[in-house]
mmCIF file of C-alpha atoms and ligand atoms in Angstrom:
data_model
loop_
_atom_site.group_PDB
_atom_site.id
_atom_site.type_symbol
_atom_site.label_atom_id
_atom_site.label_comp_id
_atom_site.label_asym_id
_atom_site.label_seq_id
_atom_site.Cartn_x
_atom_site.Cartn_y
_atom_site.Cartn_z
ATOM 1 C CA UNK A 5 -8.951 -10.001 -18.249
ATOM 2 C CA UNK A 6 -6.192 -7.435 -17.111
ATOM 3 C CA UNK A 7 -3.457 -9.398 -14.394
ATOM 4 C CA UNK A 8 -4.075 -8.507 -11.045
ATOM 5 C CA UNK A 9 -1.125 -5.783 -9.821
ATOM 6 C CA UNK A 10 -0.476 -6.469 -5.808
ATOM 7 C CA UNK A 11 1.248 -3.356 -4.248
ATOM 8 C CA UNK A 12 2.847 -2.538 -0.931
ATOM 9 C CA UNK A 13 2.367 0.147 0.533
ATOM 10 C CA UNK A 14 5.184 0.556 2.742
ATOM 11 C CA UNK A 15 7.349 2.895 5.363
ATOM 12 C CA UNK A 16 9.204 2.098 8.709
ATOM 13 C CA UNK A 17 8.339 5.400 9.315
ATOM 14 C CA UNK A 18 5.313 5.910 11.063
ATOM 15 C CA UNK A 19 2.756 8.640 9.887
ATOM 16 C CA UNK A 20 4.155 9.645 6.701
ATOM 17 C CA UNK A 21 0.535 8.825 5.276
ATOM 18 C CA UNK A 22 0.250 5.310 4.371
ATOM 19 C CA UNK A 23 -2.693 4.238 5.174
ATOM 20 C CA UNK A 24 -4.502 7.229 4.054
ATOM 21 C CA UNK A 25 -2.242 7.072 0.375
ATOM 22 C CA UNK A 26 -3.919 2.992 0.309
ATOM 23 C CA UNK A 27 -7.412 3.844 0.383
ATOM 24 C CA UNK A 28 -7.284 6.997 -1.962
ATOM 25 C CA UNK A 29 -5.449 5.716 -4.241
ATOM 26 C CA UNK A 30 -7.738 2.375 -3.930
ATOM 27 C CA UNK A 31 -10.635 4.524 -4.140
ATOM 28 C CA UNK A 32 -9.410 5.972 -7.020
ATOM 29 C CA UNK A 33 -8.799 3.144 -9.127
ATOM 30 C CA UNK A 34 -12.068 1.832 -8.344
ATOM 31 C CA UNK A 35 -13.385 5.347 -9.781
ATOM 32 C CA UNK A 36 -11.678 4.157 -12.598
ATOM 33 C CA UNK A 37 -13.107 0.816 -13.172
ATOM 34 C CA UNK A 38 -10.968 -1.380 -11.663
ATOM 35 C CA UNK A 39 -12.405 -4.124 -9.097
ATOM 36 C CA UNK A 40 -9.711 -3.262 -5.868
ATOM 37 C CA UNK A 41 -9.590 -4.810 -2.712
ATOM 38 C CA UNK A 42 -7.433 -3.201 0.143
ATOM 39 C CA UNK A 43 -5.809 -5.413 2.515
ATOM 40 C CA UNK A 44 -5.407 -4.086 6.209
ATOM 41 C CA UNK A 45 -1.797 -5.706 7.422
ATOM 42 C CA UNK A 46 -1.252 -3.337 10.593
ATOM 43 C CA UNK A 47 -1.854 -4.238 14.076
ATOM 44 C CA UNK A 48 -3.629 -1.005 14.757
ATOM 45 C CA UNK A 49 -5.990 -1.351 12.072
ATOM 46 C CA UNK A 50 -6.426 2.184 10.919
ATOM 47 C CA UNK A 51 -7.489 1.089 7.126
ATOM 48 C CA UNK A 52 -10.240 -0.545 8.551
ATOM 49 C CA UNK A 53 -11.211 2.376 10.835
ATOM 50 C CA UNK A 54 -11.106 4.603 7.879
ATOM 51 C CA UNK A 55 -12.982 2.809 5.510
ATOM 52 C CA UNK A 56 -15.837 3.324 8.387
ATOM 53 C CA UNK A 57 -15.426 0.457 10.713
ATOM 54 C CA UNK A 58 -14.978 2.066 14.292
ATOM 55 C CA UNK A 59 -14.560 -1.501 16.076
ATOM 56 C CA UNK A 60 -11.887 -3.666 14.492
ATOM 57 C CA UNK A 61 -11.428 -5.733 17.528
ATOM 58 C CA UNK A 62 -15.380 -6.855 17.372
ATOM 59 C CA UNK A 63 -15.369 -8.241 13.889
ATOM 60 C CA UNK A 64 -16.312 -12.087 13.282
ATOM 61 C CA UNK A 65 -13.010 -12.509 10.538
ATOM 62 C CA UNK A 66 -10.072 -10.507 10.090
ATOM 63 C CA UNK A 67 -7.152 -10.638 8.158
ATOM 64 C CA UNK A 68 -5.551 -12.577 11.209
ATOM 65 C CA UNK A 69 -8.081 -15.695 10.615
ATOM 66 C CA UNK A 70 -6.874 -16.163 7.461
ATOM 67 C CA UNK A 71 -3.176 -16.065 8.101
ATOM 68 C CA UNK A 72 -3.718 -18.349 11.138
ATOM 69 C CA UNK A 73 -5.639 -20.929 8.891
ATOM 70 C CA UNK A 74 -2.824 -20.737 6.797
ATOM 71 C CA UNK A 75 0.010 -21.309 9.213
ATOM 72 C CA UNK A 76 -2.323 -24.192 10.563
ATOM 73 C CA UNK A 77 -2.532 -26.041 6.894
ATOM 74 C CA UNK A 78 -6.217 -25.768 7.501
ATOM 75 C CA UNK A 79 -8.366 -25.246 4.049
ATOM 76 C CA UNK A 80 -9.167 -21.498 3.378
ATOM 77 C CA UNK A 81 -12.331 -19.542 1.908
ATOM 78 C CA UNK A 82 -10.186 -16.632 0.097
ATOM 79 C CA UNK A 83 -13.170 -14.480 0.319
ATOM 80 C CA UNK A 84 -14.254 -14.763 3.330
ATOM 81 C CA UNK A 85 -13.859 -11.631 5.684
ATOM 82 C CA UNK A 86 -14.063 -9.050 2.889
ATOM 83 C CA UNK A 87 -16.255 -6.128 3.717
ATOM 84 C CA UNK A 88 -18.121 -4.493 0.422
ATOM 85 C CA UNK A 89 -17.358 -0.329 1.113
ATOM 86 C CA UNK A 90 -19.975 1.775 -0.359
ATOM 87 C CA UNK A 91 -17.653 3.661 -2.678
ATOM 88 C CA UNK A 92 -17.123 -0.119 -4.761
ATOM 89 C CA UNK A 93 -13.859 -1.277 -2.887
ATOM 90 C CA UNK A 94 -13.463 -3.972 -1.329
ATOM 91 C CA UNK A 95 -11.418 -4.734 2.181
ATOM 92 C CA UNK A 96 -10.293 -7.404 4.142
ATOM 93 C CA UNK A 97 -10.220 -6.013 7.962
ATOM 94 C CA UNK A 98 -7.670 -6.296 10.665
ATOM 95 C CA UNK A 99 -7.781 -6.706 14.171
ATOM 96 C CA UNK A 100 -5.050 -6.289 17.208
ATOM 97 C CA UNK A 101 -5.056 -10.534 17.075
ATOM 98 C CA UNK A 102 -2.758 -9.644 14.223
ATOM 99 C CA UNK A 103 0.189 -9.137 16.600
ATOM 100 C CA UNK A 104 -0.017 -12.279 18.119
ATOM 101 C CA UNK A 105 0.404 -13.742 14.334
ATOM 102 C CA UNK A 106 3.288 -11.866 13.861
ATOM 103 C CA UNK A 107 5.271 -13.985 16.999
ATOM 104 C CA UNK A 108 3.874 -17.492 15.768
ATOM 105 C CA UNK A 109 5.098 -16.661 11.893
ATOM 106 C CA UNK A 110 9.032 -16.868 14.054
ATOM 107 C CA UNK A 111 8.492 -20.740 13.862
ATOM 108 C CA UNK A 112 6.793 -21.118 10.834
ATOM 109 C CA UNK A 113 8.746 -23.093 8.175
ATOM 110 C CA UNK A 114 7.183 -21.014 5.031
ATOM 111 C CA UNK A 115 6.927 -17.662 7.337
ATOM 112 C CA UNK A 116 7.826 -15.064 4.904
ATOM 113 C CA UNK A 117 5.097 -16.311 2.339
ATOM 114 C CA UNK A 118 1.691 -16.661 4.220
ATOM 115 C CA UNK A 119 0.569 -13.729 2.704
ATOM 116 C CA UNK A 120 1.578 -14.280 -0.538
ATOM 117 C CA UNK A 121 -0.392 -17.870 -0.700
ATOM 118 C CA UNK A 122 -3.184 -15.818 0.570
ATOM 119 C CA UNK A 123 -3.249 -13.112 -2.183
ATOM 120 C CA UNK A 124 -2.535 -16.111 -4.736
ATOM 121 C CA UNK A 125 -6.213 -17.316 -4.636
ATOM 122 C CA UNK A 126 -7.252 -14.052 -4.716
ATOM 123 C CA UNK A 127 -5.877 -12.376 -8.060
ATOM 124 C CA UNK A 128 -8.331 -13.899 -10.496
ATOM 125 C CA UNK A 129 -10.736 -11.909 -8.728
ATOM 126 C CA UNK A 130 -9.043 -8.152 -8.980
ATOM 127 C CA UNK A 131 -7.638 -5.609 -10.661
ATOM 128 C CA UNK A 132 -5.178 -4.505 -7.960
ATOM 129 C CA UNK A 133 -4.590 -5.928 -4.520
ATOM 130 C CA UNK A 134 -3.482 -2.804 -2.062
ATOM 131 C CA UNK A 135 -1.457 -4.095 1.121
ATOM 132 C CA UNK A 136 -1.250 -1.510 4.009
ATOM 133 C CA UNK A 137 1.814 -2.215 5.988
ATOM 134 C CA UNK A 138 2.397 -1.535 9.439
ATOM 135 C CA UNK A 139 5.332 1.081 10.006
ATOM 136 C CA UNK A 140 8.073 -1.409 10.871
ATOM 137 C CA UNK A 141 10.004 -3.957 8.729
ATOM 138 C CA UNK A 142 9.188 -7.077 11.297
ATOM 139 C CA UNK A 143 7.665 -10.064 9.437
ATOM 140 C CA UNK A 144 4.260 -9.034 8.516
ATOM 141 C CA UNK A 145 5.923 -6.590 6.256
ATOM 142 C CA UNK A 146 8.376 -9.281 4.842
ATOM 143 C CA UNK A 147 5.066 -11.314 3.696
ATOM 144 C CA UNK A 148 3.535 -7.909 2.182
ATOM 145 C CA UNK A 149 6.925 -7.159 0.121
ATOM 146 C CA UNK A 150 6.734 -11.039 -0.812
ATOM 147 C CA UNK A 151 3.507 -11.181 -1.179
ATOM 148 C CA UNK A 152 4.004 -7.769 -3.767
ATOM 149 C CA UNK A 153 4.543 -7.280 -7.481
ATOM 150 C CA UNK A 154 5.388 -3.205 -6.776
ATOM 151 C CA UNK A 155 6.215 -1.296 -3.606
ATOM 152 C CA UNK A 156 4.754 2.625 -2.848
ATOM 153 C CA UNK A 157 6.970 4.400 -0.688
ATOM 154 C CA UNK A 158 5.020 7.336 0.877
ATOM 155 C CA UNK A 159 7.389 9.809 2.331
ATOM 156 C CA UNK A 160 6.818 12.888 4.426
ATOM 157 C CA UNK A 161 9.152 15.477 3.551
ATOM 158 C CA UNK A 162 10.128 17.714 6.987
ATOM 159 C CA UNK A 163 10.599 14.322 8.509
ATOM 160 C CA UNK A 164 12.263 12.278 5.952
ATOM 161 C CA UNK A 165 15.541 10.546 7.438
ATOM 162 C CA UNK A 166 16.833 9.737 4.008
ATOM 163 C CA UNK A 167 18.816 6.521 6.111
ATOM 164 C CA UNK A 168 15.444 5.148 7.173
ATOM 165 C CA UNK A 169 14.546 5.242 3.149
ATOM 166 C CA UNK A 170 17.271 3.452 2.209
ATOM 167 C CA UNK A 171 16.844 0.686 5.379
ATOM 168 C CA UNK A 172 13.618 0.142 3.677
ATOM 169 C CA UNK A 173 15.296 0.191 0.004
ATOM 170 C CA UNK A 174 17.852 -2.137 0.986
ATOM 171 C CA UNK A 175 15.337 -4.635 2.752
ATOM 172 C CA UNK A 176 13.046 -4.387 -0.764
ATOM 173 C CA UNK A 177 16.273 -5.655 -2.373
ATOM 174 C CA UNK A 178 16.782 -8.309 -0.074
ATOM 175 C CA UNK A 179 13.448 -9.816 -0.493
ATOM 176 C CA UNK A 180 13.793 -9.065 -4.054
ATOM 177 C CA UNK A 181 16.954 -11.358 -4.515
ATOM 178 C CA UNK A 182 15.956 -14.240 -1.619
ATOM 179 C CA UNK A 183 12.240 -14.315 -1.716
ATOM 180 C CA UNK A 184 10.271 -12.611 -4.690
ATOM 181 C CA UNK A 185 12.414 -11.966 -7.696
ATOM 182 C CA UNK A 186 8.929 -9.725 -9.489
ATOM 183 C CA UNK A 187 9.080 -7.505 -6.804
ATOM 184 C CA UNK A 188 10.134 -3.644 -7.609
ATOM 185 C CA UNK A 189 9.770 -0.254 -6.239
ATOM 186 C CA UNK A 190 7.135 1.602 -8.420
ATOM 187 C CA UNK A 191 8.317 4.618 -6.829
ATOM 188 C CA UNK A 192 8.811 7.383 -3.871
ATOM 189 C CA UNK A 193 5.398 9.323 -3.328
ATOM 190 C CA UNK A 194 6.237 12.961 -1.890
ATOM 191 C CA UNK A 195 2.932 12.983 0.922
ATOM 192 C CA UNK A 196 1.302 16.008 2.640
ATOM 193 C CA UNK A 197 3.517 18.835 1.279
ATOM 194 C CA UNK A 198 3.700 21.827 2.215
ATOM 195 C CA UNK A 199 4.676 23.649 -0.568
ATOM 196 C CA UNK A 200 4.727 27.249 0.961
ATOM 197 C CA UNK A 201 7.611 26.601 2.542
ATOM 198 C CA UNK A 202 10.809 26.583 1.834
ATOM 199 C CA UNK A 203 12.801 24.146 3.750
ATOM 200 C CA UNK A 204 10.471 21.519 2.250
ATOM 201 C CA UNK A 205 11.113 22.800 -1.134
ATOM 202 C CA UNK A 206 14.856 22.078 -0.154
ATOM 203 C CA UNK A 207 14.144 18.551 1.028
ATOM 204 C CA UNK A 208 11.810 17.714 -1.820
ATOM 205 C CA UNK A 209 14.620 18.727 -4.030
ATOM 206 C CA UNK A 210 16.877 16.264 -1.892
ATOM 207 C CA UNK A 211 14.981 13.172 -2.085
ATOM 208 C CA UNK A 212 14.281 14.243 -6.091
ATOM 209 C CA UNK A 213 18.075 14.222 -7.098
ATOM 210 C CA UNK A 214 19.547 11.505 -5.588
ATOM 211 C CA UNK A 215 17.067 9.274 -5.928
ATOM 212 C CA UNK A 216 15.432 10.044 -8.982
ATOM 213 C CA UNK A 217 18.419 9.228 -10.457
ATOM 214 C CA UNK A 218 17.875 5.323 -10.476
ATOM 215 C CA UNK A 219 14.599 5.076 -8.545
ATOM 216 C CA UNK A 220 11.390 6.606 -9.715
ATOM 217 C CA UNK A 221 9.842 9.490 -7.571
ATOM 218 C CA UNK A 222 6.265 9.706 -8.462
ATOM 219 C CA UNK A 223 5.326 13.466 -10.308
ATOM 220 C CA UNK A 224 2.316 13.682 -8.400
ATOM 221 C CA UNK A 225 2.675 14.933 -4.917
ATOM 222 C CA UNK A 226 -0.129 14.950 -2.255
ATOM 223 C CA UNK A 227 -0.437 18.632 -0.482
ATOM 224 C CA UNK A 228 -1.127 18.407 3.168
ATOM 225 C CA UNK A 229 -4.555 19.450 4.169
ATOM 226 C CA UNK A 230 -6.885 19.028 6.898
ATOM 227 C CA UNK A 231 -9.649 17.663 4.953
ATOM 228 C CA UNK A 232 -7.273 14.033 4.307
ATOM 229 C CA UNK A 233 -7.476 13.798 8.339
ATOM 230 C CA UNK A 234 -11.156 14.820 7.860
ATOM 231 C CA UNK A 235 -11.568 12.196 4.876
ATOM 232 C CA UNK A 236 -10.939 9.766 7.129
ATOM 233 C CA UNK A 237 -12.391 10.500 10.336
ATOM 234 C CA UNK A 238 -15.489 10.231 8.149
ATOM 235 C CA UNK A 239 -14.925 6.443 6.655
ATOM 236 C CA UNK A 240 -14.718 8.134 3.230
ATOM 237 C CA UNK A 241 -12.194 8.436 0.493
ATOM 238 C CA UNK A 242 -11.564 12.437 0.114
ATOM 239 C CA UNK A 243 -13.296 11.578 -3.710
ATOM 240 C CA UNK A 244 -15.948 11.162 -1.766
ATOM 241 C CA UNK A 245 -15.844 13.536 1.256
ATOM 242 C CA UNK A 246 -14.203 16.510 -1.065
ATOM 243 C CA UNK A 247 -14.095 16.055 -4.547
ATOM 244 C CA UNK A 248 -13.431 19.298 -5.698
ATOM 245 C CA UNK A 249 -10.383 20.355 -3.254
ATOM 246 C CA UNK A 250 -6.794 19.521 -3.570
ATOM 247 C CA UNK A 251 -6.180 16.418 -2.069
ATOM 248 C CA UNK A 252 -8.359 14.320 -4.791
ATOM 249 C CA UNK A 253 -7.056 16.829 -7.553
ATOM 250 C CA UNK A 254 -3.644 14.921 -6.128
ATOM 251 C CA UNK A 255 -5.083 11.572 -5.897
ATOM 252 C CA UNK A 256 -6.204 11.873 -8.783
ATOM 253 C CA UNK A 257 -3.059 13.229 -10.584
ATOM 254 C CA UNK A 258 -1.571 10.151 -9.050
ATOM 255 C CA UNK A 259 -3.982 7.108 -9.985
ATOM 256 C CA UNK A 260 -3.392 8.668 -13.891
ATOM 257 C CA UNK A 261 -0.120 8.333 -13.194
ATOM 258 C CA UNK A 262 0.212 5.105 -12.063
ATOM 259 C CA UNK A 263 -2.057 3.897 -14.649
ATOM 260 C CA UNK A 264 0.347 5.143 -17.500
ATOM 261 C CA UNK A 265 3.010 4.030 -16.180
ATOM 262 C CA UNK A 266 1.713 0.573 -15.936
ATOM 263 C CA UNK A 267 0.656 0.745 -19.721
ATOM 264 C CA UNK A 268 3.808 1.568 -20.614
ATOM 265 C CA UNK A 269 5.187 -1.032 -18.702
ATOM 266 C CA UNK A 270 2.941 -3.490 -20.637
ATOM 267 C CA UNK A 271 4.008 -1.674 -23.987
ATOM 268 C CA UNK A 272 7.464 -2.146 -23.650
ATOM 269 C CA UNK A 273 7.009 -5.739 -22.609
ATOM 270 C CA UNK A 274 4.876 -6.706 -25.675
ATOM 271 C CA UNK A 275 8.056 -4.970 -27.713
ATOM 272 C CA UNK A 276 10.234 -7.278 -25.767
ATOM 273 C CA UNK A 277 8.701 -10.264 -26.948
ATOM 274 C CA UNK A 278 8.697 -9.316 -30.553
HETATM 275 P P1 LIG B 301 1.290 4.509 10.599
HETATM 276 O O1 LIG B 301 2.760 4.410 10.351
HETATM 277 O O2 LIG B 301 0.932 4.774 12.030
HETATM 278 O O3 LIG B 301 0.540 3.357 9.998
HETATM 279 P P2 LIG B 301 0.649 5.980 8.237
HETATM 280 O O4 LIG B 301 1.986 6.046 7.580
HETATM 281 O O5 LIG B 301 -0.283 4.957 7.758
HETATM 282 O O6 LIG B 301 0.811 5.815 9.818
HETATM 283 P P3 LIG B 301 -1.546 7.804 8.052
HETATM 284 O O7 LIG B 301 -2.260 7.180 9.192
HETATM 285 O O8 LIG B 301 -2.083 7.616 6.693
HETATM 286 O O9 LIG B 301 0.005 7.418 8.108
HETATM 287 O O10 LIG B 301 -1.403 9.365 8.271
HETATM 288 C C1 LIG B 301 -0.900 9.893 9.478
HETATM 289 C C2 LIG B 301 -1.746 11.103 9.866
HETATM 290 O O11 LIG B 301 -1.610 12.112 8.869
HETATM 291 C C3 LIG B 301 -3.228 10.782 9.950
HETATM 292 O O12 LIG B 301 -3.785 11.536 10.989
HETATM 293 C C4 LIG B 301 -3.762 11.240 8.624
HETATM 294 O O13 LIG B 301 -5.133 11.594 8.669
HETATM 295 C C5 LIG B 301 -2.885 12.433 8.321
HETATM 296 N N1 LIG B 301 -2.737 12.692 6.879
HETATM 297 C C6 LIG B 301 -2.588 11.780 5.884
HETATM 298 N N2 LIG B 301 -2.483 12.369 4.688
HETATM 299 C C7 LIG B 301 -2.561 13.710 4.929
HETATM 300 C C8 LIG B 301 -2.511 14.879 4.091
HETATM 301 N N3 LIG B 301 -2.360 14.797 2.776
HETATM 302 N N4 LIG B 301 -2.610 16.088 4.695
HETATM 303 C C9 LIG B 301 -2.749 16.166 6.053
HETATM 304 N N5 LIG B 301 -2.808 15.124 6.878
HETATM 305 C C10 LIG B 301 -2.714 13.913 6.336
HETATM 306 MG MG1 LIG B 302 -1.011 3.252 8.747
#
């Protein structure tokens, strides 16, 4: 069996298309074969809305029971909570009770690694784990990047502050060196471009050179279009909801992507070793 690959996906930045870049690209490596399960690890719970459940707040076991059984030592049923989607992923909910997690993690003595003892139990049983972090870098996103083997940085380019990307690139390091030395940045993903014009061409050019240089930027770029906001408003992936338009031409650009890379990464390991 392949090893389970647990990713971040991760921006202080609000909006620049997180949640919507974790369940298409989910979606899409579940089109692929791979057994995925999305984990919804924002307060606001839009990843749960989107995969099609309207009332977050209602549900019987959220992502927030599980941390809280954890934090209370209390013995945990790794898969209980997770919601079957129709298009073959798998996600474990949130709810707003994640908030009031986030203050009791302050005094926990193992606070940065709840998540990760979580998603532990859970790898024998996936392909990839997909973590959909809340736009802040408080503690819940501390336990994601610990919890991680790769961080996705989605950025948006008219709004990109390039020192909010390197806040988030200097925390990644942090955790990297105190917390979880596997962790790396699998790379920058350019989100809802407008290619026509040209002041994003500029910026895309800006975040391309300087960081491209010793950070990956992802080839594949995801076009803006009304039909990702549609996508979602729908509880489907836009495979689903539009399989023939842009967007999943881009979503799908990027799963290949990601999967070479990841052989390649494998390659170049098995060289290592001999
Ligand atoms: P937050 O920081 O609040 O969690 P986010 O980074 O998760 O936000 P999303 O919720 O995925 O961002 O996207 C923000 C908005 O942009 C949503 O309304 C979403 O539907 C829309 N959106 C996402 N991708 C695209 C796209 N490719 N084209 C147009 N709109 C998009
Ligand atoms: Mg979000």
């Amino acid at each position: 069996m392949s090893k389970c690959i647990v990713r971040a996906i991760s921006n202080q930045k609000g909006g620049v298309g997180k949640t919507t870049v974790c369940q298409n690209l989910g979606a899409g490596l579940a089109r692929q074969g791979q057994k995925v399960l999305l984990i919804d690890f924002d307060v606001q719970s839009n990843l749960t809305q989107s995969m099609g459940c309207q009332m977050p707040d209602e549900l019987p076991f959220t992502v927030a029971d599980i941390m809280k059984q954890i934090i209370e030592d209390e013995p945990i049923d790794p898969l209980r909570g997770i919601i079957h989607h129709r298009e073959g992923i798998d996600l474990l909910p949130s709810s707003i009770e994640l908030s009031g997690i986030e203050n009791s993690l302050v005094h926990d003595m193992n606070r940065e690694r709840i998540l990760k003892s979580y998603i532990n139990q859970l790898r024998r049983n996936y392909d990839s784990i997909l973590i959909d972090c809340m736009p802040s870098l408080g503690m819940l996103t501390i336990n994601a990047l610990t919890a991680a083997d790769r961080v996705i940085v989605p950025v948006q380019a008219h709004f990109l502050s390039v020192k909010g990307l390197e806040l988030l690139l200097r925390t990644v390091n942090k955790v990297k060196k105190q917390l979880n030395p596997d962790l790396n940045v699998e790379g920058i993903l350019l989100n809802m471009l407008d290619r026509r014009s040209n002041f994003t061409k500029e910026i895309v050019q800006l975040i391309r050179e300087p960081f491209g240089s010793n950070l990956k930027v992802f080839d594949s770029e995801i076009p803006m279009s009304v039909r990702a906001i549609e996508a979602s408003a729908e509880g489907s992936s836009i495979f689903d909801f539009d399989p023939d338009g842009k967007v999943a031409e881009a979503f799908n650009q990027l799963v290949k992507e990601v999967l070479k890379n990841e052989r390649q990464r494998q390659e170049n390991k098995t060289i290592h070793l001999r």
